[in-house]
Short mmCIF file of C-alpha atoms and ligand atoms in Angstrom, two decimals:
data_model
loop_
_atom_site.label_atom_id
_atom_site.label_comp_id
_atom_site.label_asym_id
_atom_site.label_seq_id
_atom_site.Cartn_x
_atom_site.Cartn_y
_atom_site.Cartn_z
CA UNK A 1 0.00 0.00 0.00
CA UNK A 2 1.28 3.45 -0.82
CA UNK A 3 0.49 6.61 1.09
CA UNK A 4 -1.62 8.69 -1.30
CA UNK A 5 -0.66 11.91 0.51
CA UNK A 6 2.93 11.35 -0.60
CA UNK A 7 1.92 10.84 -4.21
CA UNK A 8 2.87 13.74 -6.43
CA UNK A 9 -0.25 15.64 -7.41
CA UNK A 10 -0.80 17.19 -10.83
CA UNK A 11 0.63 20.70 -11.05
CA UNK A 12 -0.99 23.54 -12.92
CA UNK A 13 0.72 26.92 -13.42
CA UNK A 14 -1.64 29.90 -13.51
CA UNK A 15 -0.14 33.40 -14.00
CA UNK A 16 3.21 32.09 -12.80
CA UNK A 17 1.87 30.52 -9.62
CA UNK A 18 1.89 26.74 -9.13
CA UNK A 19 -1.31 25.06 -8.03
CA UNK A 20 -1.96 21.40 -7.26
CA UNK A 21 -5.13 19.70 -8.38
CA UNK A 22 -7.11 17.66 -5.85
CA UNK A 23 -10.76 16.59 -5.70
CA UNK A 24 -10.77 16.42 -9.47
CA UNK A 25 -11.40 20.11 -9.93
CA UNK A 26 -9.96 21.98 -6.97
CA UNK A 27 -6.71 23.94 -7.16
CA UNK A 28 -4.64 24.43 -4.01
CA UNK A 29 -1.46 26.43 -3.57
CA UNK A 30 1.53 24.89 -1.78
CA UNK A 31 0.41 26.03 1.69
CA UNK A 32 -3.12 24.83 1.16
CA UNK A 33 -1.81 21.52 -0.12
CA UNK A 34 0.19 21.04 3.10
CA UNK A 35 -2.97 21.62 5.13
CA UNK A 36 -4.87 19.23 2.89
CA UNK A 37 -2.27 16.49 3.28
CA UNK A 38 -2.34 16.88 7.06
CA UNK A 39 -6.13 16.63 6.98
CA UNK A 40 -5.90 13.46 4.92
CA UNK A 41 -3.47 11.96 7.43
CA UNK A 42 -5.85 12.81 10.26
CA UNK A 43 -8.70 11.20 8.35
CA UNK A 44 -6.76 8.01 7.90
CA UNK A 45 -6.00 7.90 11.61
CA UNK A 46 -9.71 8.35 12.35
CA UNK A 47 -10.54 5.58 9.92
CA UNK A 48 -8.18 3.21 11.64
CA UNK A 49 -9.80 4.12 14.95
CA UNK A 50 -13.25 3.43 13.47
CA UNK A 51 -12.01 0.07 12.22
CA UNK A 52 -10.89 -0.81 15.72
CA UNK A 53 -14.28 0.23 17.07
CA UNK A 54 -16.04 -1.90 14.46
CA UNK A 55 -14.44 -5.02 15.87
CA UNK A 56 -16.61 -4.75 18.96
CA UNK A 57 -19.82 -2.99 17.81
CA UNK A 58 -23.06 -4.86 17.05
CA UNK A 59 -26.71 -3.86 16.73
CA UNK A 60 -29.23 -2.31 14.37
CA UNK A 61 -30.49 1.19 13.72
CA UNK A 62 -33.88 0.26 12.29
CA UNK A 63 -35.50 1.39 9.03
CA UNK A 64 -34.41 -1.81 7.35
CA UNK A 65 -30.79 -0.72 7.63
CA UNK A 66 -28.41 -2.81 9.64
CA UNK A 67 -24.92 -1.81 10.68
CA UNK A 68 -22.92 -5.03 10.72
CA UNK A 69 -20.78 -5.73 13.74
CA UNK A 70 -17.74 -7.31 12.17
CA UNK A 71 -15.58 -5.43 9.70
CA UNK A 72 -16.04 -7.28 6.44
CA UNK A 73 -13.15 -7.77 3.87
CA UNK A 74 -12.00 -4.82 -3.17
CA UNK A 75 -14.87 -2.76 -1.61
CA UNK A 76 -15.15 0.26 0.66
CA UNK A 77 -18.07 0.14 3.07
CA UNK A 78 -19.72 2.93 5.05
CA UNK A 79 -19.40 3.25 8.81
CA UNK A 80 -22.04 4.76 11.04
CA UNK A 81 -21.64 4.82 14.79
CA UNK A 82 -18.78 2.37 14.44
CA UNK A 83 -20.71 -0.19 12.41
CA UNK A 84 -20.99 -1.03 8.73
CA UNK A 85 -24.12 0.31 7.01
CA UNK A 86 -26.04 -2.31 5.04
CA UNK A 87 -29.63 -3.26 4.30
CA UNK A 88 -31.15 -5.66 6.81
CA UNK A 89 -30.78 -9.26 5.58
CA UNK A 90 -34.00 -10.30 3.85
CA UNK A 91 -34.88 -6.75 2.78
CA UNK A 92 -36.26 -6.82 -0.76
CA UNK A 93 -35.17 -3.65 -2.50
CA UNK A 94 -38.31 -2.86 -4.46
CA UNK A 95 -37.92 -0.30 -7.21
CA UNK A 96 -39.81 1.12 -10.14
CA UNK A 97 -38.75 2.99 -13.28
CA UNK A 98 -40.89 6.10 -13.56
CA UNK A 99 -41.93 5.93 -17.21
CA UNK A 100 -43.47 9.41 -17.36
CA UNK A 101 -40.22 11.12 -16.42
CA UNK A 102 -38.47 9.78 -19.54
CA UNK A 103 -38.88 11.91 -22.68
CA UNK A 104 -38.59 8.87 -24.95
CA UNK A 105 -40.29 5.50 -24.53
CA UNK A 106 -37.13 3.74 -25.80
CA UNK A 107 -35.07 5.36 -23.03
CA UNK A 108 -37.48 4.05 -20.41
CA UNK A 109 -37.44 0.59 -21.94
CA UNK A 110 -33.64 0.42 -22.08
CA UNK A 111 -33.38 1.49 -18.43
CA UNK A 112 -35.94 -1.17 -17.40
CA UNK A 113 -33.94 -3.86 -19.21
CA UNK A 114 -30.55 -2.64 -17.95
CA UNK A 115 -31.83 -2.40 -14.36
CA UNK A 116 -33.04 -5.98 -14.64
CA UNK A 117 -29.60 -7.12 -15.75
CA UNK A 118 -27.72 -5.00 -13.18
CA UNK A 119 -29.90 -6.15 -10.28
CA UNK A 120 -29.56 -9.77 -11.45
CA UNK A 121 -25.76 -9.34 -11.41
CA UNK A 122 -25.77 -8.09 -7.80
CA UNK A 123 -28.21 -10.81 -6.69
CA UNK A 124 -25.93 -13.42 -8.29
CA UNK A 125 -22.98 -11.89 -6.41
CA UNK A 126 -24.24 -11.66 -2.84
CA UNK A 127 -27.36 -11.95 -0.71
CA UNK A 128 -29.24 -8.87 -1.90
CA UNK A 129 -32.69 -9.05 -3.46
CA UNK A 130 -34.33 -6.58 -5.82
CA UNK A 131 -37.84 -6.53 -7.23
CA UNK A 132 -39.13 -4.40 -10.09
CA UNK A 133 -42.65 -3.28 -9.14
CA UNK A 134 -43.86 -2.71 -12.68
CA UNK A 135 -47.28 -1.46 -11.61
CA UNK A 136 -45.59 1.58 -10.05
CA UNK A 137 -43.82 2.53 -13.30
CA UNK A 138 -46.86 4.48 -14.52
CA UNK A 139 -47.27 6.36 -11.24
CA UNK A 140 -47.70 10.12 -11.38
CA UNK A 141 -46.01 10.35 -7.98
CA UNK A 142 -42.26 10.85 -7.95
CA UNK A 143 -42.07 8.69 -4.84
CA UNK A 144 -44.48 5.77 -5.09
CA UNK A 145 -44.92 4.39 -1.55
CA UNK A 146 -44.73 0.74 -2.63
CA UNK A 147 -41.05 0.95 -3.63
CA UNK A 148 -37.84 1.51 -1.71
CA UNK A 149 -36.49 3.65 -4.54
CA UNK A 150 -37.66 4.95 -7.90
CA UNK A 151 -35.42 5.19 -10.97
CA UNK A 152 -36.16 8.35 -12.93
CA UNK A 153 -34.93 10.55 -15.72
CA UNK A 154 -33.30 13.85 -14.68
CA UNK A 155 -31.59 16.24 -17.05
CA UNK A 156 -28.54 17.40 -15.08
CA UNK A 157 -26.98 18.96 -18.15
CA UNK A 158 -24.49 16.11 -18.33
CA UNK A 159 -23.13 16.69 -14.79
CA UNK A 160 -23.45 12.97 -14.22
CA UNK A 161 -24.42 9.92 -16.27
CA UNK A 162 -26.43 8.48 -13.41
CA UNK A 163 -26.57 9.19 -9.67
CA UNK A 164 -27.67 7.17 -6.68
CA UNK A 165 -28.04 7.13 -2.89
CA UNK A 166 -26.75 5.25 0.15
CA UNK A 167 -28.76 2.98 2.48
CA UNK A 168 -28.49 5.51 5.31
CA UNK A 169 -29.79 8.44 3.25
CA UNK A 170 -33.22 9.76 4.28
CA UNK A 171 -36.11 7.90 2.61
CA UNK A 172 -37.04 10.84 0.42
CA UNK A 173 -33.51 10.90 -1.02
CA UNK A 174 -33.53 7.25 -2.05
CA UNK A 175 -33.71 7.45 -5.84
CA UNK A 176 -31.59 6.71 -8.88
CA UNK A 177 -31.31 9.45 -11.50
CA UNK A 178 -30.57 8.87 -15.16
CA UNK A 179 -29.17 11.78 -17.19
CA UNK A 180 -29.77 11.99 -20.97
CA UNK A 181 -26.02 11.37 -21.42
CA UNK A 182 -26.69 7.81 -20.22
CA UNK A 183 -28.15 7.09 -23.65
CA UNK A 184 -24.90 7.93 -25.45
CA UNK A 185 -22.22 7.11 -22.88
CA UNK A 186 -19.19 5.06 -23.89
CA UNK A 187 -19.44 3.20 -20.58
CA UNK A 188 -21.31 -0.08 -20.48
CA UNK A 189 -24.87 0.99 -19.66
CA UNK A 190 -25.61 -2.04 -17.50
CA UNK A 191 -22.24 -1.38 -15.83
CA UNK A 192 -23.24 2.21 -14.97
CA UNK A 193 -26.29 0.82 -13.17
CA UNK A 194 -24.21 -1.89 -11.47
CA UNK A 195 -22.04 0.96 -10.12
CA UNK A 196 -25.04 3.03 -8.95
CA UNK A 197 -26.65 0.00 -7.32
CA UNK A 198 -23.32 -0.60 -5.57
CA UNK A 199 -23.82 2.77 -3.85
CA UNK A 200 -27.45 1.88 -3.12
CA UNK A 201 -26.35 -1.22 -1.20
CA UNK A 202 -23.68 0.66 0.73
CA UNK A 203 -20.41 0.78 -1.18
CA UNK A 204 -18.32 3.94 -1.66
CA UNK A 205 -15.97 4.71 -4.54
CA UNK A 206 -12.98 2.40 -4.78
CA UNK A 207 -10.71 5.04 -6.34
CA UNK A 208 -10.67 7.19 -3.17
CA UNK A 209 -8.62 4.59 -1.31
CA UNK A 210 -4.94 4.90 -0.63
CA UNK A 211 -3.17 3.10 -3.46
CA UNK A 212 -5.42 4.62 -6.12
CA UNK A 213 -3.77 6.97 -8.65
CA UNK A 214 -3.57 10.59 -7.49
CA UNK A 215 -5.35 11.74 -10.65
CA UNK A 216 -8.51 9.95 -9.52
CA UNK A 217 -11.00 12.31 -7.85
CA UNK A 218 -10.55 12.59 -4.07
CA UNK A 219 -13.30 12.34 -1.49
CA UNK A 220 -13.30 12.39 2.24
CA UNK A 221 -12.82 8.82 3.46
CA UNK A 222 -14.13 9.58 6.94
CA UNK A 223 -16.74 7.02 7.89
CA UNK A 224 -15.53 4.30 5.54
CA UNK A 225 -14.11 0.84 6.10
CA UNK A 226 -11.93 -1.26 3.78
CA UNK A 227 -13.75 -4.50 2.99
CA UNK A 228 -10.93 -5.90 0.84
CA UNK A 229 -7.59 -4.77 -0.48
CA UNK A 230 -7.62 -1.90 -3.03
CA UNK A 231 -9.07 -3.23 -6.29
CA UNK A 232 -8.44 -1.16 -9.45
CA UNK A 233 -10.88 -3.39 -11.35
CA UNK A 234 -13.74 -2.84 -8.87
CA UNK A 235 -17.19 -1.97 -10.18
CA UNK A 236 -16.93 0.99 -7.80
CA UNK A 237 -13.70 2.33 -9.40
CA UNK A 238 -13.93 5.24 -11.80
CA UNK A 239 -12.19 5.14 -15.15
CA UNK A 240 -9.22 7.26 -14.06
CA UNK A 241 -5.45 7.10 -13.88
CA UNK A 242 -5.42 4.33 -16.50
CA UNK A 243 -7.37 2.09 -14.10
CA UNK A 244 -10.98 1.04 -13.78
CA UNK A 245 -12.88 -0.23 -16.78
CA UNK A 246 -15.67 0.93 -19.04
CA UNK A 247 -17.47 -2.36 -18.42
CA UNK A 248 -17.89 -1.64 -14.70
CA UNK A 249 -18.13 -5.35 -14.06
CA UNK A 250 -18.33 -6.85 -10.57
CA UNK A 251 -14.83 -8.19 -9.92
CA UNK A 252 -13.91 -11.30 -7.96
CA UNK A 253 -12.60 -9.07 -5.17
CA UNK A 254 -15.90 -7.15 -5.21
CA UNK A 255 -17.66 -10.49 -4.75
CA UNK A 256 -15.56 -11.29 -1.68
CA UNK A 257 -16.27 -7.88 -0.13
CA UNK A 258 -20.00 -7.95 -0.97
CA UNK A 259 -20.43 -11.45 0.48
CA UNK A 260 -18.74 -10.37 3.69
CA UNK A 261 -21.51 -7.81 4.12
CA UNK A 262 -24.52 -9.64 2.62
CA UNK A 263 -23.55 -13.31 2.56
CA UNK A 264 -23.79 -15.58 -0.48
CA UNK A 265 -26.47 -15.19 -3.17
CA UNK A 266 -29.97 -16.17 -2.02
CA UNK A 267 -30.94 -17.50 -5.42
CA UNK A 268 -28.55 -20.44 -5.41
CA UNK A 269 -28.38 -23.38 -3.04
CA UNK A 270 -25.86 -24.25 -0.40
CA UNK A 271 -24.42 -27.58 0.61
CA UNK A 272 -23.95 -27.82 4.36
CA UNK A 273 -21.75 -30.41 6.00
CA UNK A 274 -23.97 -33.10 7.59
CA UNK B 1 -23.13 15.80 12.41
CA UNK B 2 -23.51 19.58 12.21
CA UNK B 3 -26.37 19.47 14.70
CA UNK B 4 -23.96 18.00 17.25
CA UNK B 5 -21.74 21.08 16.90
CA UNK B 6 -23.80 24.20 17.65
CA UNK B 7 -22.71 27.27 15.72
CA UNK B 8 -20.50 25.34 13.31
CA UNK B 9 -22.97 25.50 10.43
CA UNK B 10 -23.18 29.30 10.58
CA UNK B 11 -19.46 29.84 11.02
CA UNK B 12 -18.48 27.56 8.12
CA UNK B 13 -21.23 28.93 5.86
CA UNK B 14 -19.59 32.35 5.91
CA UNK B 15 -16.03 31.14 5.28
CA UNK B 16 -14.83 32.32 1.84
CA UNK B 17 -12.81 29.09 1.44
CA UNK B 18 -15.91 26.97 1.93
CA UNK B 19 -18.05 29.17 -0.30
CA UNK B 20 -15.50 29.03 -3.15
CA UNK B 21 -15.09 25.26 -2.80
CA UNK B 22 -18.86 24.67 -2.62
CA UNK B 23 -19.49 26.89 -5.63
CA UNK B 24 -16.96 24.93 -7.68
CA UNK B 25 -19.36 21.96 -7.83
CA UNK B 26 -22.16 21.90 -10.40
CA UNK B 27 -25.64 22.75 -9.15
CA UNK B 28 -28.71 20.70 -10.07
CA UNK B 29 -32.35 21.26 -9.23
CA UNK B 30 -34.50 18.28 -8.23
CA UNK B 31 -38.18 18.91 -7.47
CA UNK B 32 -37.40 22.53 -6.46
CA UNK B 33 -34.52 21.46 -4.19
CA UNK B 34 -30.91 22.36 -5.01
CA UNK B 35 -28.03 19.93 -4.77
CA UNK B 36 -24.36 19.99 -5.66
CA UNK B 37 -23.05 17.16 -7.82
CA UNK B 38 -20.09 15.94 -5.78
CA UNK B 39 -17.98 12.78 -5.68
CA UNK B 40 -18.75 12.41 -9.39
CA UNK B 41 -22.22 10.93 -9.12
CA UNK B 42 -23.73 12.00 -5.82
CA UNK B 43 -26.19 14.77 -5.08
CA UNK B 44 -25.30 16.49 -1.84
CA UNK B 45 -27.26 19.15 0.02
CA UNK B 46 -25.56 22.13 1.67
CA UNK B 47 -25.13 20.40 5.03
CA UNK B 48 -23.53 17.38 3.38
CA UNK B 49 -21.17 19.65 1.43
CA UNK B 50 -20.25 21.39 4.66
CA UNK B 51 -19.50 18.11 6.42
CA UNK B 52 -17.40 16.94 3.45
CA UNK B 53 -15.43 20.22 3.42
CA UNK B 54 -14.79 20.10 7.16
CA UNK B 55 -13.64 16.48 6.95
CA UNK B 56 -11.30 17.27 4.09
CA UNK B 57 -9.92 20.64 5.16
CA UNK B 58 -10.76 21.40 8.80
CA UNK B 59 -11.20 18.06 10.60
CA UNK B 60 -10.14 19.76 13.83
CA UNK B 61 -13.45 21.68 13.83
CA UNK B 62 -15.34 18.46 14.55
CA UNK B 63 -12.74 17.41 17.12
CA UNK B 64 -12.93 20.78 18.91
CA UNK B 65 -16.73 20.54 18.93
CA UNK B 66 -16.56 17.04 20.35
CA UNK B 67 -14.34 18.25 23.17
CA UNK B 68 -16.83 20.99 23.95
CA UNK B 69 -19.57 18.37 24.08
CA UNK B 70 -17.82 16.54 26.84
ZN1 ZN C 1 -20.26 6.46 -8.00
#
């Protein structure tokens, strides 16, 4: 593992002054960069402390969300009150695709099909269950009560291809947005939804971990826990620094991390020793 | 998080460094609510942006607040 704070950051010279790029689009001067690096070090120390705490914490926080007691092993989980945030085992993540929000019927239909494939991929990976409540697709409400989350079109002006939520977000913020750029993206469109659903079941971006290239966008890692070693092929890794992939496939290391949180797939069968 | 640290929200909201950083993220409107697009594909409200900024640039603010809590 390398210390990302020691990694040389991209330099940009503006009017003779050198700035360093962090967070993807933030320029810091040398003094600010020093402060930033110190902050990152402090964050890592806090994360280690949280990991220690996780070894002893157990319990639930209700609302179908369950912080897991044991730290689980290329994915980055979310910590809350010293425990890993996940959906309660057995929770069926019901969703709909709000047809009326899509300007084109074909867009709606492709999202329905790609969601089916992306949810099938996660359900074949670990013990999470999804259900498409088709009767809610024609709802006029933006938040049909019979689903955990709606998938809907939102024109963000290309600010994202798709956007999602985390299990511990408030109920009214649980939704997946699809930007028009989704229709023309060079990324695998099922893969984009696999990535967004990864957030929805509690996984943060892989490329924010130490070991990831410095050119990858930074985020605060406070409140996260390493579930496996850093995995540049993770479904949760952006296409940056020559790593990640446009397929956004669920890697073998992702599978290990996801099963540590959710157990094995519920759709298969298990052989238990007699 | 901010609710556990009285006064922090107001003091950070007026910091030019926070304002400039916050404004550097694209703004999107969802059902008459405004969010910043941060972390590439996440919509964050102002409180979430504030928490992210403090964690990245002023983590001591949360630590100081925690000490005051005790
Ligand atoms: Zn993401």
